[in-house]
Short mmCIF file of N, CA, C and O in Angstrom, two decimals:
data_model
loop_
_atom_site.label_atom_id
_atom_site.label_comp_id
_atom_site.label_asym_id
_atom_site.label_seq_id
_atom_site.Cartn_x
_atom_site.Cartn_y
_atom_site.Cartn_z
N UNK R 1 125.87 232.91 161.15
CA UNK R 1 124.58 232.56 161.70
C UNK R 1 123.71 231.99 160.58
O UNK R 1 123.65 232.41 159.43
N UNK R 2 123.05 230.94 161.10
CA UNK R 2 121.76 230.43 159.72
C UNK R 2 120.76 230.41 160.83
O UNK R 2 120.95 230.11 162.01
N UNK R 3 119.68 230.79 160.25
CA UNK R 3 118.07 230.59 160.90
C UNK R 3 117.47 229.86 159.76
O UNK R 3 117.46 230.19 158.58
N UNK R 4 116.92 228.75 160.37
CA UNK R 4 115.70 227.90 159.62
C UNK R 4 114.25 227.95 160.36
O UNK R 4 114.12 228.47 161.46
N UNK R 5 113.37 227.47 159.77
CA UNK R 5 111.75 228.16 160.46
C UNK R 5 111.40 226.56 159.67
O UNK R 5 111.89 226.20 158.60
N UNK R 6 110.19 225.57 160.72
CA UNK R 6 109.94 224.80 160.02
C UNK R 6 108.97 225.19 159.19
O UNK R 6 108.67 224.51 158.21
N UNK R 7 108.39 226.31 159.49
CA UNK R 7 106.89 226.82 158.45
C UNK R 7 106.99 227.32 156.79
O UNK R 7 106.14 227.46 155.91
N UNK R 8 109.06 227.58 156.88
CA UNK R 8 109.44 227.22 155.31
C UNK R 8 110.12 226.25 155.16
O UNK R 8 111.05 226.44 154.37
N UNK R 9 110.04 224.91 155.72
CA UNK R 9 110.74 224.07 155.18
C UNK R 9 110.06 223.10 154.45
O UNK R 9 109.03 222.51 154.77
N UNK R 10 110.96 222.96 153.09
CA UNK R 10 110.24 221.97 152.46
C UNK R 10 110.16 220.01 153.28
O UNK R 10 111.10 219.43 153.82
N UNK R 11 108.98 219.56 153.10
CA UNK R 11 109.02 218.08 154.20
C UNK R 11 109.65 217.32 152.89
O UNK R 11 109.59 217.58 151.69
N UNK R 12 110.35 216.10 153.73
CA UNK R 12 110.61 214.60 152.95
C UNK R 12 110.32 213.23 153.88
O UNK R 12 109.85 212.88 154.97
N UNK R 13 110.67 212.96 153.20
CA UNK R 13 110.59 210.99 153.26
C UNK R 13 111.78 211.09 154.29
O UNK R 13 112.85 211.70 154.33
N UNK R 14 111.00 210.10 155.22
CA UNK R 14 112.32 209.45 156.06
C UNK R 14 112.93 207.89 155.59
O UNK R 14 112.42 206.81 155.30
N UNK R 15 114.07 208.35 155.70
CA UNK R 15 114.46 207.10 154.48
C UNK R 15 114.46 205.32 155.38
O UNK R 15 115.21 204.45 154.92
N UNK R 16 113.79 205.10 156.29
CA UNK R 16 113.23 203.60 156.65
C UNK R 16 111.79 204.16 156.19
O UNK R 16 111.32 203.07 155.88
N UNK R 17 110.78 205.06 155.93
CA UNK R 17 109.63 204.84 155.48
C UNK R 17 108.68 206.01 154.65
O UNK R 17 108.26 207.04 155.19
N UNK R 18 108.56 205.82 153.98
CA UNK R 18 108.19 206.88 152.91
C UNK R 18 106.92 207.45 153.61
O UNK R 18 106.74 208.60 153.21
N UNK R 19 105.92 207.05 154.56
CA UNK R 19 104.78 207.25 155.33
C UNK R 19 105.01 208.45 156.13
O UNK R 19 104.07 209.23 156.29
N UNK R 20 106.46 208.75 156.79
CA UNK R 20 106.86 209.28 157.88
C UNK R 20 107.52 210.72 157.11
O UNK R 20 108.65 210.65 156.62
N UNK R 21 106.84 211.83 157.05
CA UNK R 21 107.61 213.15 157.01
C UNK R 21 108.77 213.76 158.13
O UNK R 21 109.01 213.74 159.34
N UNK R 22 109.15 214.12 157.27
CA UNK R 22 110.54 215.04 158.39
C UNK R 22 110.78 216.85 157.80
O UNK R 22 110.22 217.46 156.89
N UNK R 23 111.48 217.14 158.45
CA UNK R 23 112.00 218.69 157.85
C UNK R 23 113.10 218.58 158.69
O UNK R 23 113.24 218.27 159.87
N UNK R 24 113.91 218.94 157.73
CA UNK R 24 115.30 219.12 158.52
C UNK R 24 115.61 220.40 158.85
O UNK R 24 114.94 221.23 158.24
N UNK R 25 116.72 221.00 159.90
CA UNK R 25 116.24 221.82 160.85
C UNK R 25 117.90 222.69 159.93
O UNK R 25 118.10 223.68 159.23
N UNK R 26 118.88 221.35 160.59
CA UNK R 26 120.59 221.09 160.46
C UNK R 26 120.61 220.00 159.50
O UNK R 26 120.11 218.96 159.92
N UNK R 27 121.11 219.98 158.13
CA UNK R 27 121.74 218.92 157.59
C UNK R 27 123.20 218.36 157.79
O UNK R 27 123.90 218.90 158.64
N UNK R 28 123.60 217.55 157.23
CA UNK R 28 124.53 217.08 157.52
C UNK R 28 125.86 217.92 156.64
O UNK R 28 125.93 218.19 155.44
N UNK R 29 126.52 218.11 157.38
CA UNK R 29 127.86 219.32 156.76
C UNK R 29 127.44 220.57 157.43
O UNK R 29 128.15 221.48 157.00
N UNK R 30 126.61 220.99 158.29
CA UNK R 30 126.25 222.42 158.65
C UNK R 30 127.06 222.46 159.84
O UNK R 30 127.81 223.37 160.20
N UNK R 31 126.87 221.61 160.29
CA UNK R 31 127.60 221.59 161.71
C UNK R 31 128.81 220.57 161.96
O UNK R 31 128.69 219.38 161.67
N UNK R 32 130.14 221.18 162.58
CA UNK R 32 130.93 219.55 162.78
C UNK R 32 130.05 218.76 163.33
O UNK R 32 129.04 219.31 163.78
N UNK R 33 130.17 217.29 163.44
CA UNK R 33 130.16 216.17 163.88
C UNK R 33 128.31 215.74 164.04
O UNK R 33 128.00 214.60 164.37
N UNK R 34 127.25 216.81 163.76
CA UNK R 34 126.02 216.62 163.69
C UNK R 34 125.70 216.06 162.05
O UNK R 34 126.12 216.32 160.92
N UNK R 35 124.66 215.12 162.67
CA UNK R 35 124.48 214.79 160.84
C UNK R 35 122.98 215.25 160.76
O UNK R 35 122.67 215.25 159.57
N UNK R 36 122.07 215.58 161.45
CA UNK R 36 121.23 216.16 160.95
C UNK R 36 120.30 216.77 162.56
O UNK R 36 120.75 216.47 163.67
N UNK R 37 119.24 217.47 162.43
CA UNK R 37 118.50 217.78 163.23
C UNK R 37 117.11 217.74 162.24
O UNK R 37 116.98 218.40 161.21
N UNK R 38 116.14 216.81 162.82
CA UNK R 38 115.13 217.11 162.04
C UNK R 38 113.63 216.87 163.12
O UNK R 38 113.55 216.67 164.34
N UNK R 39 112.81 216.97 162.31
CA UNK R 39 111.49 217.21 163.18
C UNK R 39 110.56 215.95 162.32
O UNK R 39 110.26 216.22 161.16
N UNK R 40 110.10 214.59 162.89
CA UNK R 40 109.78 213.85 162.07
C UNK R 40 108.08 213.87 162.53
O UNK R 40 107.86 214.24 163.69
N UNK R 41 107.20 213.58 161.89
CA UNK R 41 105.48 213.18 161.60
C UNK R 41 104.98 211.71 161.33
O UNK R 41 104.54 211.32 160.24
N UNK R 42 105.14 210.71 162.84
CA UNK R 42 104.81 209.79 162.27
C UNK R 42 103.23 209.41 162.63
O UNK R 42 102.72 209.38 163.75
N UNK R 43 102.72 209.17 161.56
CA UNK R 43 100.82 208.87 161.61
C UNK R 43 100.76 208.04 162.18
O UNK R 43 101.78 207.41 162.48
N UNK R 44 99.43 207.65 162.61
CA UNK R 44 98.65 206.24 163.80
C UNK R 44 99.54 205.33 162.94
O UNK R 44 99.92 205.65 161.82
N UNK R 45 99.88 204.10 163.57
CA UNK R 45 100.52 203.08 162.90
C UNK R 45 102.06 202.99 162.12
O UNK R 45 102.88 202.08 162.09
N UNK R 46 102.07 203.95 161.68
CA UNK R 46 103.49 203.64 161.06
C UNK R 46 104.48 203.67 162.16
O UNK R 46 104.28 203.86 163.36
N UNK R 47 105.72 203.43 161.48
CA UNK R 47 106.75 202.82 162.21
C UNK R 47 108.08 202.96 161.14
O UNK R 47 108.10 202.87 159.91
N UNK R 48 109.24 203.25 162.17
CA UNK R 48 110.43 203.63 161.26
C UNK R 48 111.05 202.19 161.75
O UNK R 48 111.34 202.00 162.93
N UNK R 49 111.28 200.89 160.40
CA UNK R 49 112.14 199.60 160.69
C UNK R 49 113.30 199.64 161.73
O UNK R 49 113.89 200.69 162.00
N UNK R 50 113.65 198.19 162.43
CA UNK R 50 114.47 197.93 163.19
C UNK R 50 115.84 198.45 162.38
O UNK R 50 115.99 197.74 161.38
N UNK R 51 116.91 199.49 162.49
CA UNK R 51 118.34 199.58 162.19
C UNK R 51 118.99 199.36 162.62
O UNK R 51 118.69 198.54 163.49
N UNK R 52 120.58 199.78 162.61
CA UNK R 52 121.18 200.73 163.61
C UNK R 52 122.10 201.61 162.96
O UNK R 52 121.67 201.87 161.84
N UNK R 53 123.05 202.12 163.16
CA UNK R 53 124.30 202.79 162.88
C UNK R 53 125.16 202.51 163.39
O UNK R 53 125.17 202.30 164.60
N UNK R 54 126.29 202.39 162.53
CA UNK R 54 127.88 202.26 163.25
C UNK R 54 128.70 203.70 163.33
O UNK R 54 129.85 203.72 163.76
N UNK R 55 128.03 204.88 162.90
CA UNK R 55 128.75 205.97 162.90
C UNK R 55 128.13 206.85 163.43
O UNK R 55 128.67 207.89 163.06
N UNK R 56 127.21 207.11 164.18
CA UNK R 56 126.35 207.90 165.04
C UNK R 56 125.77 207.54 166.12
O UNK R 56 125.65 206.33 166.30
N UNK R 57 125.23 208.54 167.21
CA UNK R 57 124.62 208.08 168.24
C UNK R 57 123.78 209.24 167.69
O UNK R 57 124.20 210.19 167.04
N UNK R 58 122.04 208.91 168.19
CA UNK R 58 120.66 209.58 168.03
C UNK R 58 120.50 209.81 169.27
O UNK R 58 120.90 209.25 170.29
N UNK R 59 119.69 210.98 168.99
CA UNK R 59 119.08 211.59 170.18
C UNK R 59 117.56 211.74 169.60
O UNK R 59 117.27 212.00 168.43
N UNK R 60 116.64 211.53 170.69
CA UNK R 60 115.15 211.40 170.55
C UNK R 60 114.58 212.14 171.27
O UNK R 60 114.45 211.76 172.43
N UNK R 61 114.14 213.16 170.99
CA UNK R 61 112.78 213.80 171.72
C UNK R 61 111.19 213.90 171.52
O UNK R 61 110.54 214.70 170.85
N UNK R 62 110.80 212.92 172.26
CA UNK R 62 109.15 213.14 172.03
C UNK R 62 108.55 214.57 172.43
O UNK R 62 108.46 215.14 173.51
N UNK R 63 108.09 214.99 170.87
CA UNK R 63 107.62 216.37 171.11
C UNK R 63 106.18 216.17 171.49
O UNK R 63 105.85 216.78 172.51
N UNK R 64 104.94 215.20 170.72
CA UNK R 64 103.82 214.89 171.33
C UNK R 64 103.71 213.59 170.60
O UNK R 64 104.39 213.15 169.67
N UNK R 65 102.49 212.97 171.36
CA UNK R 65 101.81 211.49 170.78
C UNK R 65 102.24 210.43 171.87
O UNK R 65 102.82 210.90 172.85
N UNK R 66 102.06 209.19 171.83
CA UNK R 66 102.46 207.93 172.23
C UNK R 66 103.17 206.87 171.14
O UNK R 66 103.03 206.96 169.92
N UNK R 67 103.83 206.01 171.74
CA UNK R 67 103.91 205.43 170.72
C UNK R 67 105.14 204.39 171.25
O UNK R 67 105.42 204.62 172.43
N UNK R 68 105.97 203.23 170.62
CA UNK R 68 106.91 202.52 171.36
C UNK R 68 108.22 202.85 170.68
O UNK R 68 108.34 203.53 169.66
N UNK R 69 109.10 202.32 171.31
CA UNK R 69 110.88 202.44 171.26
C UNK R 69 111.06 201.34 171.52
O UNK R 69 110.64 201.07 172.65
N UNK R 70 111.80 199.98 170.68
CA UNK R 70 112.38 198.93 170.37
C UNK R 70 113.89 199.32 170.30
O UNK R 70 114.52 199.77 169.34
N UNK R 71 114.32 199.02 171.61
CA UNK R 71 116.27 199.28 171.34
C UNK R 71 116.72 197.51 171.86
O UNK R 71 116.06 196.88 172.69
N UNK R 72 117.74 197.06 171.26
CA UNK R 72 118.03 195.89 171.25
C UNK R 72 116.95 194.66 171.55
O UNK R 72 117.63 193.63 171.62
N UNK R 73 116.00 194.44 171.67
CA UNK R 73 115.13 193.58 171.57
C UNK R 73 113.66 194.53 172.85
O UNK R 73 112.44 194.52 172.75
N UNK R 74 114.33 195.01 173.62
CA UNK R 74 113.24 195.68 175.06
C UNK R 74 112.83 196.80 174.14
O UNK R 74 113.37 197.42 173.22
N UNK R 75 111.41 196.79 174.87
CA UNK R 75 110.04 197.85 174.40
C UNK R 75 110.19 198.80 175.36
O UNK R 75 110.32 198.67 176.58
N UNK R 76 110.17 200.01 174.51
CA UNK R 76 109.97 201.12 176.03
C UNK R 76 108.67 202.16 175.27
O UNK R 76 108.57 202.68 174.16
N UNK R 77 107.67 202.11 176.61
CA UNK R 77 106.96 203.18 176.01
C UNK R 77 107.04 204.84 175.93
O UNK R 77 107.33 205.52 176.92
N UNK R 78 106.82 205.27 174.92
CA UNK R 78 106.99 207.06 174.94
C UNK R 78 106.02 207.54 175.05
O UNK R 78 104.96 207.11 174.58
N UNK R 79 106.21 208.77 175.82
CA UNK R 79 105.07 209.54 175.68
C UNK R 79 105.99 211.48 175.78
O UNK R 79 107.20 211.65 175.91
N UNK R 80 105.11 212.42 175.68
CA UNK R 80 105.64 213.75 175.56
C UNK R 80 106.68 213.70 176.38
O UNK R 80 106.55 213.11 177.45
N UNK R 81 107.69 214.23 176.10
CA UNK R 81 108.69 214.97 177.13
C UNK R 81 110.01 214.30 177.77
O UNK R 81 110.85 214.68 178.58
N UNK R 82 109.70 212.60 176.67
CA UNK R 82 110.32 211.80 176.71
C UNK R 82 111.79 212.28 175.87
O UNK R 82 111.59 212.75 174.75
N UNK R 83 113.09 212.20 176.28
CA UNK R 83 114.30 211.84 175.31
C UNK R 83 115.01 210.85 175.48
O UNK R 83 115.05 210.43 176.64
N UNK R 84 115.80 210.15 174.49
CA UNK R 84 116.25 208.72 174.51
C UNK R 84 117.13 208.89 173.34
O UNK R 84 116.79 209.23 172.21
N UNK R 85 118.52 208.55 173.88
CA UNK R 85 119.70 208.19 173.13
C UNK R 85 119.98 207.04 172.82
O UNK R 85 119.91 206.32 173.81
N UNK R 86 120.23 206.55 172.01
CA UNK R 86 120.66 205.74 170.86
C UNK R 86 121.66 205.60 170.56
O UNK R 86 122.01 206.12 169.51
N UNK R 87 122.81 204.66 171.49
CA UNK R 87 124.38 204.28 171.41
C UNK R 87 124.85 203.81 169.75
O UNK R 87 124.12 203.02 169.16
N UNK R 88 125.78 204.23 169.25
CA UNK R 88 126.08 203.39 167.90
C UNK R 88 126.30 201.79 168.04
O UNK R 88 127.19 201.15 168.61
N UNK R 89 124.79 201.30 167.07
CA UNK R 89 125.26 199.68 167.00
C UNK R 89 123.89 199.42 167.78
O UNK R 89 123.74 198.23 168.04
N UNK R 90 122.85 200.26 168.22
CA UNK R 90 122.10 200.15 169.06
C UNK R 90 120.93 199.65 167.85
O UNK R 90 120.78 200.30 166.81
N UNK R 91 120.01 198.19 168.21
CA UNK R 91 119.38 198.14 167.05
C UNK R 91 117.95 198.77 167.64
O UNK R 91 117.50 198.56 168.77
N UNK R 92 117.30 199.65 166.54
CA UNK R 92 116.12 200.50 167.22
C UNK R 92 115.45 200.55 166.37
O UNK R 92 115.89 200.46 165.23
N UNK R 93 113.71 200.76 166.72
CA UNK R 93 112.36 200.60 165.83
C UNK R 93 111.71 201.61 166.59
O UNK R 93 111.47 201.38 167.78
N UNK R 94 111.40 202.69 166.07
CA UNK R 94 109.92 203.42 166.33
C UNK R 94 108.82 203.37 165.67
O UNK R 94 108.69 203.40 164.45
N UNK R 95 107.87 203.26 166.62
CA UNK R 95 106.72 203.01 166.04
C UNK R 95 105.61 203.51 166.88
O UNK R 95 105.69 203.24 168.08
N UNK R 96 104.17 204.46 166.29
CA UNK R 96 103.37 205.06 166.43
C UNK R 96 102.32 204.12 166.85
O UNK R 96 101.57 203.65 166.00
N UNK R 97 102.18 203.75 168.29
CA UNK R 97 101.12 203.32 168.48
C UNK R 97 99.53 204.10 169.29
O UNK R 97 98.74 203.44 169.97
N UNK R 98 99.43 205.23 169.06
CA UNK R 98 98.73 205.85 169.61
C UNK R 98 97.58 206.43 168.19
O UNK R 98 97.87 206.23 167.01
N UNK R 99 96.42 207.07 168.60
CA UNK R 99 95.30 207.72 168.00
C UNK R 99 95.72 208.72 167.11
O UNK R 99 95.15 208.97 166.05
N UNK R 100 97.23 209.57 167.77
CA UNK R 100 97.44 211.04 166.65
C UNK R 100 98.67 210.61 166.75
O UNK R 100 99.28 209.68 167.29
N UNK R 101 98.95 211.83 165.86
CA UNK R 101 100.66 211.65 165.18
C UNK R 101 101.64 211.85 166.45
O UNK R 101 101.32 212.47 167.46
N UNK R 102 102.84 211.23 166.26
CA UNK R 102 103.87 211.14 167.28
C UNK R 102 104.56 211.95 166.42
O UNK R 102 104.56 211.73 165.21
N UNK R 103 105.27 213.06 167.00
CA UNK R 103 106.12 214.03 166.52
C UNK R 103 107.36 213.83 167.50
O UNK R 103 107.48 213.67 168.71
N UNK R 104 108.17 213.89 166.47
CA UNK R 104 109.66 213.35 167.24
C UNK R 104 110.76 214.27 166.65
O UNK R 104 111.00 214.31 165.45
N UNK R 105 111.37 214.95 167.54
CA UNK R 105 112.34 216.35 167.15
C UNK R 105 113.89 215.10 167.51
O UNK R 105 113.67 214.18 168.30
N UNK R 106 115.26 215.21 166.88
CA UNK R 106 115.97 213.86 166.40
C UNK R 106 116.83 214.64 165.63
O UNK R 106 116.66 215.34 164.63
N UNK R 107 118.61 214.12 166.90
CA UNK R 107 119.46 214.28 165.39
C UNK R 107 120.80 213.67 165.84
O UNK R 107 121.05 213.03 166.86
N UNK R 108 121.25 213.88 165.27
CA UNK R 108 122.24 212.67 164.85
C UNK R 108 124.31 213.49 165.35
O UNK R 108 124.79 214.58 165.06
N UNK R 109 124.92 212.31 166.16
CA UNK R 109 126.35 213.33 166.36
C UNK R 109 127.03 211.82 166.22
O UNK R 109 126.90 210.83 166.95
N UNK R 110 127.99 212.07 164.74
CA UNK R 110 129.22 211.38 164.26
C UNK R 110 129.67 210.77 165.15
O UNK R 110 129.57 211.54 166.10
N UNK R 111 130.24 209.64 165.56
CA UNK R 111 131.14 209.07 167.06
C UNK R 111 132.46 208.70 166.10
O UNK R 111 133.47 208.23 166.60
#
């Protein structure tokens, strides 16, 4: 058994934008085939760049805020309570377009 608490976890950089905190929940090696579980903080405006992955599919849960989802060129808007998977190869942009922070709980399973 492991228990993690985000209220001791140390935050980092999400690596498309140094603006955007995360805490990871699950890193990658804790679990087969998960590469991470984390809890990300993105402020009014920022935005994690267009990617994708060839070795994972994402999973997205809007925990609170507004804000958009760019998957292959179509805009989808988010709001709480929203989840959205992310096929490998899928090219995707989040971005915070709302007044408060968009908190997005997100993790990642090897394909």
């Amino acid at each position: 058994m492991k228990i993690t608490s985000l209220n001791t976890l140390t935050e980092s950089d999400v690596s498309h934008n140094a603006q955007i905190k995360k805490k990871v929940l699950v890193a990658n090696g804790d679990i087969p085939h998960i590469t991470y579980f984390s809890k990300a903080v993105f402020p009014p405006g920022e935005l994690a760049n267009a990617h994708s992955h060839s070795d994972m599919t994402e999973v997205f849960f809007i925990e609170s805020g507004t804000g958009t989802i760019t998957v292959n060129g179509d805009d989808i808007p988010l709001e709480a309570g929203m989840c959205i998977t992310i096929e490998p190869l899928d090219i995707h942009e989040l971005n915070n377009t709302g007044a408060t922070d968009l908190v997005v709980l997100y993790f990642g399973v090897e394909t």
